[in-house]
Short mmCIF file of C-alpha atoms in Angstrom, two decimals:
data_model
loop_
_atom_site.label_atom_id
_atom_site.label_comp_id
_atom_site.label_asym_id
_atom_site.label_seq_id
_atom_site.Cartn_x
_atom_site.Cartn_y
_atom_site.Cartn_z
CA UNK A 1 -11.49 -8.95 8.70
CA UNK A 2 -13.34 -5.62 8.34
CA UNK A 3 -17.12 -6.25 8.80
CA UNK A 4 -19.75 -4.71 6.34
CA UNK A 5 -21.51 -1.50 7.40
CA UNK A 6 -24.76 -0.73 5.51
CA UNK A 7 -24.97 2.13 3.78
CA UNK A 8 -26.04 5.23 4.53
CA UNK A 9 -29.21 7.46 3.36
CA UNK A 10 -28.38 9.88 1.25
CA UNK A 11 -27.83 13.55 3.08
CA UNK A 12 -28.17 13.92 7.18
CA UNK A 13 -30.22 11.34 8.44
CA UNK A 14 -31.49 13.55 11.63
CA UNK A 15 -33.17 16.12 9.25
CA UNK A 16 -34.36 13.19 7.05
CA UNK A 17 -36.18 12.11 10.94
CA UNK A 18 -37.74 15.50 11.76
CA UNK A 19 -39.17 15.73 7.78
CA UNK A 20 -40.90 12.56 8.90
CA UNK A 21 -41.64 13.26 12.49
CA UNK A 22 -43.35 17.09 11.77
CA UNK A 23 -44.52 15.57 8.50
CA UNK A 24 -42.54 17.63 6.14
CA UNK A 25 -43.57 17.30 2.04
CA UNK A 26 -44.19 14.08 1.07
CA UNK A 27 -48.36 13.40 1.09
CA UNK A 28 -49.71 14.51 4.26
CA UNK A 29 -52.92 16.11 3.99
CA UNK A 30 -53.23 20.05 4.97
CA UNK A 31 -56.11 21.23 6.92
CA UNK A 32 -56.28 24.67 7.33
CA UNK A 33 -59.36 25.21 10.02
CA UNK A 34 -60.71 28.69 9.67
CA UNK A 35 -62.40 30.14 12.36
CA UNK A 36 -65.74 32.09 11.07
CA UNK A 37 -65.25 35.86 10.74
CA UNK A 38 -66.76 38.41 12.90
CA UNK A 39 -70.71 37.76 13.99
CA UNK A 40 -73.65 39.17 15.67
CA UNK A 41 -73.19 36.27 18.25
CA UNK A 42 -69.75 37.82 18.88
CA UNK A 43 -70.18 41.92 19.10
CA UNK A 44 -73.84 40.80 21.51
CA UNK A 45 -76.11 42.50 18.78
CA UNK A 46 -77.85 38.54 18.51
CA UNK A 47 -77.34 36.18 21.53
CA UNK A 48 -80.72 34.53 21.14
CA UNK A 49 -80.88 32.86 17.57
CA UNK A 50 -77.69 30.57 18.11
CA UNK A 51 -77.43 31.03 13.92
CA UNK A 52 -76.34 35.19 13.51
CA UNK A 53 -74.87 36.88 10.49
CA UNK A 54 -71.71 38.18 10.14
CA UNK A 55 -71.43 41.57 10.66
CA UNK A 56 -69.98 44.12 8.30
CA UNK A 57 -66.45 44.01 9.83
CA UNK A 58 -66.82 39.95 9.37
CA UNK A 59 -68.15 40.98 5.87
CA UNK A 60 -64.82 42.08 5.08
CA UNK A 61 -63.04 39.52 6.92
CA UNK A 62 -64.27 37.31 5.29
CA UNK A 63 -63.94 38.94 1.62
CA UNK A 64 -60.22 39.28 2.74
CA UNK A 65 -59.86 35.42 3.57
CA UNK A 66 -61.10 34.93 0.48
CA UNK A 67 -58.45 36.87 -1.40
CA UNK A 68 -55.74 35.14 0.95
CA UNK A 69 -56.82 31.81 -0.67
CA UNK A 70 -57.04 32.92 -3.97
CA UNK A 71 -53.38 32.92 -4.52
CA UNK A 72 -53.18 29.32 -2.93
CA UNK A 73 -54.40 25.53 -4.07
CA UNK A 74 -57.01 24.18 -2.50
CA UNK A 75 -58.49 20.71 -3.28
CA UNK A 76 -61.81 21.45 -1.11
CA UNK A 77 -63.49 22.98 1.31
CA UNK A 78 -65.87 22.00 4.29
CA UNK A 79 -67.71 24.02 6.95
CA UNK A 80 -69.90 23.96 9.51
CA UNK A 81 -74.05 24.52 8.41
CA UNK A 82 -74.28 27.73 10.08
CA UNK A 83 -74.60 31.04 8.80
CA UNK A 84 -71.54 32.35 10.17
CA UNK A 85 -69.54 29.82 9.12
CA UNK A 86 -71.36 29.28 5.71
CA UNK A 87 -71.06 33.33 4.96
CA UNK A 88 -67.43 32.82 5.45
CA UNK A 89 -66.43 29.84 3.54
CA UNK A 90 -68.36 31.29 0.56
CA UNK A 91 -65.97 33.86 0.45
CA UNK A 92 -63.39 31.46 -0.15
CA UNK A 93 -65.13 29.22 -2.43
CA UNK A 94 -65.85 32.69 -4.71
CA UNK A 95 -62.00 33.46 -4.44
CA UNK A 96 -60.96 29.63 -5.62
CA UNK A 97 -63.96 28.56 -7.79
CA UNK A 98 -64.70 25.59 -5.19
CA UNK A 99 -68.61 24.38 -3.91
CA UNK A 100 -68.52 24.69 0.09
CA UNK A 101 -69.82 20.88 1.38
CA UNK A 102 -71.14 21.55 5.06
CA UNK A 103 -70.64 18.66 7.28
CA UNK A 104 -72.94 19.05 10.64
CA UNK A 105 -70.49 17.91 12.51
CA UNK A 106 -68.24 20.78 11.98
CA UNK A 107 -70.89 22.47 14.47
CA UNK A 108 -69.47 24.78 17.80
CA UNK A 109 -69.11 22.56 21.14
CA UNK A 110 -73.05 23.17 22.69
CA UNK A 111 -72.27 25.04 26.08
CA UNK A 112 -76.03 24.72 27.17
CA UNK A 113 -79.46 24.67 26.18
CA UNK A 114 -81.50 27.61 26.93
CA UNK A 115 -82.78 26.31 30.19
CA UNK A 116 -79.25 25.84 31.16
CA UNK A 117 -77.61 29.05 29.99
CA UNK A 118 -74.96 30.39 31.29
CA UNK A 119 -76.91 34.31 31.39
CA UNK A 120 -79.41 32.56 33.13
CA UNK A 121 -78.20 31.72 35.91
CA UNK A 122 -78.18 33.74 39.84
CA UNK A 123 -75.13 36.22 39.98
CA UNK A 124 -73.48 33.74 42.87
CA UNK A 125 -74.09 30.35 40.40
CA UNK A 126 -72.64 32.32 37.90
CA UNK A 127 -69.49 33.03 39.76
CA UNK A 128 -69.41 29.21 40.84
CA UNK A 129 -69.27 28.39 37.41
CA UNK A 130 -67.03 30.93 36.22
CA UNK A 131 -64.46 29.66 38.84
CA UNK A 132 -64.70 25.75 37.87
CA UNK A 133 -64.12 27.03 33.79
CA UNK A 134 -61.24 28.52 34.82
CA UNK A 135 -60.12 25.85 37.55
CA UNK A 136 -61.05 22.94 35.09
CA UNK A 137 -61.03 24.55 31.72
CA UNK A 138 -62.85 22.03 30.46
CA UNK A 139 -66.16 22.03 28.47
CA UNK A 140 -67.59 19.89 31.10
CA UNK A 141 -67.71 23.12 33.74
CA UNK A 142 -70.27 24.61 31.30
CA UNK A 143 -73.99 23.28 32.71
CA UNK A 144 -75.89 21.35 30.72
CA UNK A 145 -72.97 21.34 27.81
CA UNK A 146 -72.13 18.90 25.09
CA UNK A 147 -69.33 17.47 27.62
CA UNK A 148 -66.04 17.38 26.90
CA UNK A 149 -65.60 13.55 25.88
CA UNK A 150 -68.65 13.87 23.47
CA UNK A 151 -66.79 17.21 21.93
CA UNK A 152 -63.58 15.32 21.80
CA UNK A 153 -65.44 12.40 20.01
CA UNK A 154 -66.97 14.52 17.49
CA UNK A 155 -64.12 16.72 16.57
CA UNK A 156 -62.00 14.26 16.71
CA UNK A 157 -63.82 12.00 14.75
CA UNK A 158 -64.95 14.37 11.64
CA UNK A 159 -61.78 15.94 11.42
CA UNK A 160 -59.90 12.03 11.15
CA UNK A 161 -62.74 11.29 8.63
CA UNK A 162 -61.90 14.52 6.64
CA UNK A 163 -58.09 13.79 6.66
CA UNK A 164 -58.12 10.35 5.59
CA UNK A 165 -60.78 11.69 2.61
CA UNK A 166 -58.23 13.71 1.23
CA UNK A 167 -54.34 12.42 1.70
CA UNK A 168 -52.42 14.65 0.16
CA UNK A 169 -54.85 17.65 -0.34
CA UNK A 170 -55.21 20.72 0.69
CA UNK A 171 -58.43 21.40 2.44
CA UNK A 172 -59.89 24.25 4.23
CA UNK A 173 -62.67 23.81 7.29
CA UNK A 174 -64.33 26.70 8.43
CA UNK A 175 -65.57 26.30 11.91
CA UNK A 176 -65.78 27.82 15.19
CA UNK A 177 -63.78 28.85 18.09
CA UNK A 178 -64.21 25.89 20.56
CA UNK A 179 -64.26 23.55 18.24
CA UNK A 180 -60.84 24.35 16.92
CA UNK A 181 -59.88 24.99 20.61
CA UNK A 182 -61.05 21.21 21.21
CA UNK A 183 -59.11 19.86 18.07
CA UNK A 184 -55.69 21.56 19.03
CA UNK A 185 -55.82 20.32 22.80
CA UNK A 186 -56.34 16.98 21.36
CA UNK A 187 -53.78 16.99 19.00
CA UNK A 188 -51.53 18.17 22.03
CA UNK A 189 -52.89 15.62 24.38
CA UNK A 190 -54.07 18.42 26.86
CA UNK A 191 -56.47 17.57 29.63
CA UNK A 192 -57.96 21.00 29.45
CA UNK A 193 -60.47 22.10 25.90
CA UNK A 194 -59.17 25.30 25.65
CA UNK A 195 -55.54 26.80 25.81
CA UNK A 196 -55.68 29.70 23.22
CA UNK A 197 -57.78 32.23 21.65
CA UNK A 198 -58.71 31.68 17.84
CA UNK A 199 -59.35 35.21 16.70
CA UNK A 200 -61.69 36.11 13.84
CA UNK A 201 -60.92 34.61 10.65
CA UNK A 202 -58.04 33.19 11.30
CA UNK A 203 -56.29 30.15 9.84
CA UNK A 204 -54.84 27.23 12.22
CA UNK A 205 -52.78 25.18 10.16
CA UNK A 206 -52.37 21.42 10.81
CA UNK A 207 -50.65 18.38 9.00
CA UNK A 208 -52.50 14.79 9.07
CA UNK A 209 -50.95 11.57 8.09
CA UNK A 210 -52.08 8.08 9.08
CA UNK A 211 -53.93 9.25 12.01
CA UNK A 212 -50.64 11.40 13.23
CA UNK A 213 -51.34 15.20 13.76
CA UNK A 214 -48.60 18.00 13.55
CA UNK A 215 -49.18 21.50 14.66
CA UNK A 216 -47.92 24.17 11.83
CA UNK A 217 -49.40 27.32 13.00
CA UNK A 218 -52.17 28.75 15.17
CA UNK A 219 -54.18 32.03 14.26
CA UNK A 220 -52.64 33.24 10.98
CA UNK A 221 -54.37 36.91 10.61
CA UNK A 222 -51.78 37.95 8.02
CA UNK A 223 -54.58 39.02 5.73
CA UNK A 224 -56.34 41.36 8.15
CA UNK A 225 -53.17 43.43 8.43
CA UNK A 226 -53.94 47.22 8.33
CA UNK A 227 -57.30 47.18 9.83
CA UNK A 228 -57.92 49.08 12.87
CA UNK A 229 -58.70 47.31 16.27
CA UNK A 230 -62.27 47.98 16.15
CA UNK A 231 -62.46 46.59 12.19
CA UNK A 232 -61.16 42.84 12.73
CA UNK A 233 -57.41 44.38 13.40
CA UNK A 234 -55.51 42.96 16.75
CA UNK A 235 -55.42 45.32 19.47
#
């Protein structure tokens, strides 16, 4: 006597597990974590205030983000209270018609105080240092820094809170370069912070559903195509 064999799904059941597993459709949220465009902080014209302006190649970086997003839905946006950041994410909120809600904790990984910077330091500590970052590559090698289980904590942490704020949306954060650096190692489970370079104004593209993270794409600079090297293009 033939036994009864439940039924099938409906169309191949291994492409019905990866939709799932790399959460394909269905009501996952999208972050899209925008590094700031070009600063002061990053060409060395202001290394002291720890809160520069963008400068006029992030000016149009930033007005060309904007554009990118204006032909896309987006539910809301968050970014971190600096300048940089803030500059950058109004750009976007001009192009969609969206407030920008800063969030503090959205704030880049602290690699020091003053008393403990980095430029501070004797040429030979220095070069201890710089051989533990790249030994360790961890945000602990940095003296006097935020630490790398704090970092992981708070990214980890305000990003979740974000996600599970908005299932379903779309929702751009602008932040910074470690912090996004921080976020993507933990999604990855990586013991090291940092294992890529988040250029200028680029997007980094993750999915977020109950707590489960998938990677979509990292530094999306589709919209600064045609400017030269020294104008936000990649060399």
């Amino acid at each position: 006597m033939a036994t009864h064999q439940p039924a099938q799904p409906a169309g191949d059941p291994i492409q019905a597990f990866f939709r799932e597993a790399l959460l394909i459709g269905g009501e996952a949220t999208r972050l899209y974590l925008v590094r700031h465009a070009q600063s002061e902080g990053n060409t060395g014209e202001d290394l002291t205030t720890g809160d520069p302006d963008l400068t006029s190649v992030g000016r149009e970086q930033a007005r060309r983000i904007g554009e990118r997003f204006r032909t896309q839905r987006v539910d809301v946006i968050y970014s971190s209270p600096l300048r940089r950041t803030q500059e950058t994410a109004m750009c976007i909120g001009d192009a969609t018609g969206l407030d920008v809600l800063p969030k503090a904790d959205l704030r880049e990984i602290e690699l020091g105080s003053e008393d403990n910077n980095f430029r501070l330091l004797a040429a030979d500590e220095q070069a201890k240092v710089a051989a533990r970052v790249i030994a360790e590559g961890t945000w602990d090698a940095f003296p006097g820094s935020e630490g790398s289980a704090a970092a992981r904590a708070r990214v980890g942490g305000v990003i979740a809170e974000i996600a599970a704020a908005h299932p379903g949306e779309r929702v751009v954060v602008v932040c910074h370069s470690a912090f996004i650096q921080t976020f993507i190692s933990v999604v990855l489970g990586l013991p090291r912070d940092f294992v890529f370079y988040p250029f200028n104004a680029s997007i980094n593209s993750v999915r977020a559903s109950d707590g489960r993270y998938v990677i979509w794409r990292l530094n999306d600079v589709a919209h600064l195509d045609g400017l030269p090297p020294g104008f936000g293009g990649i060399s």
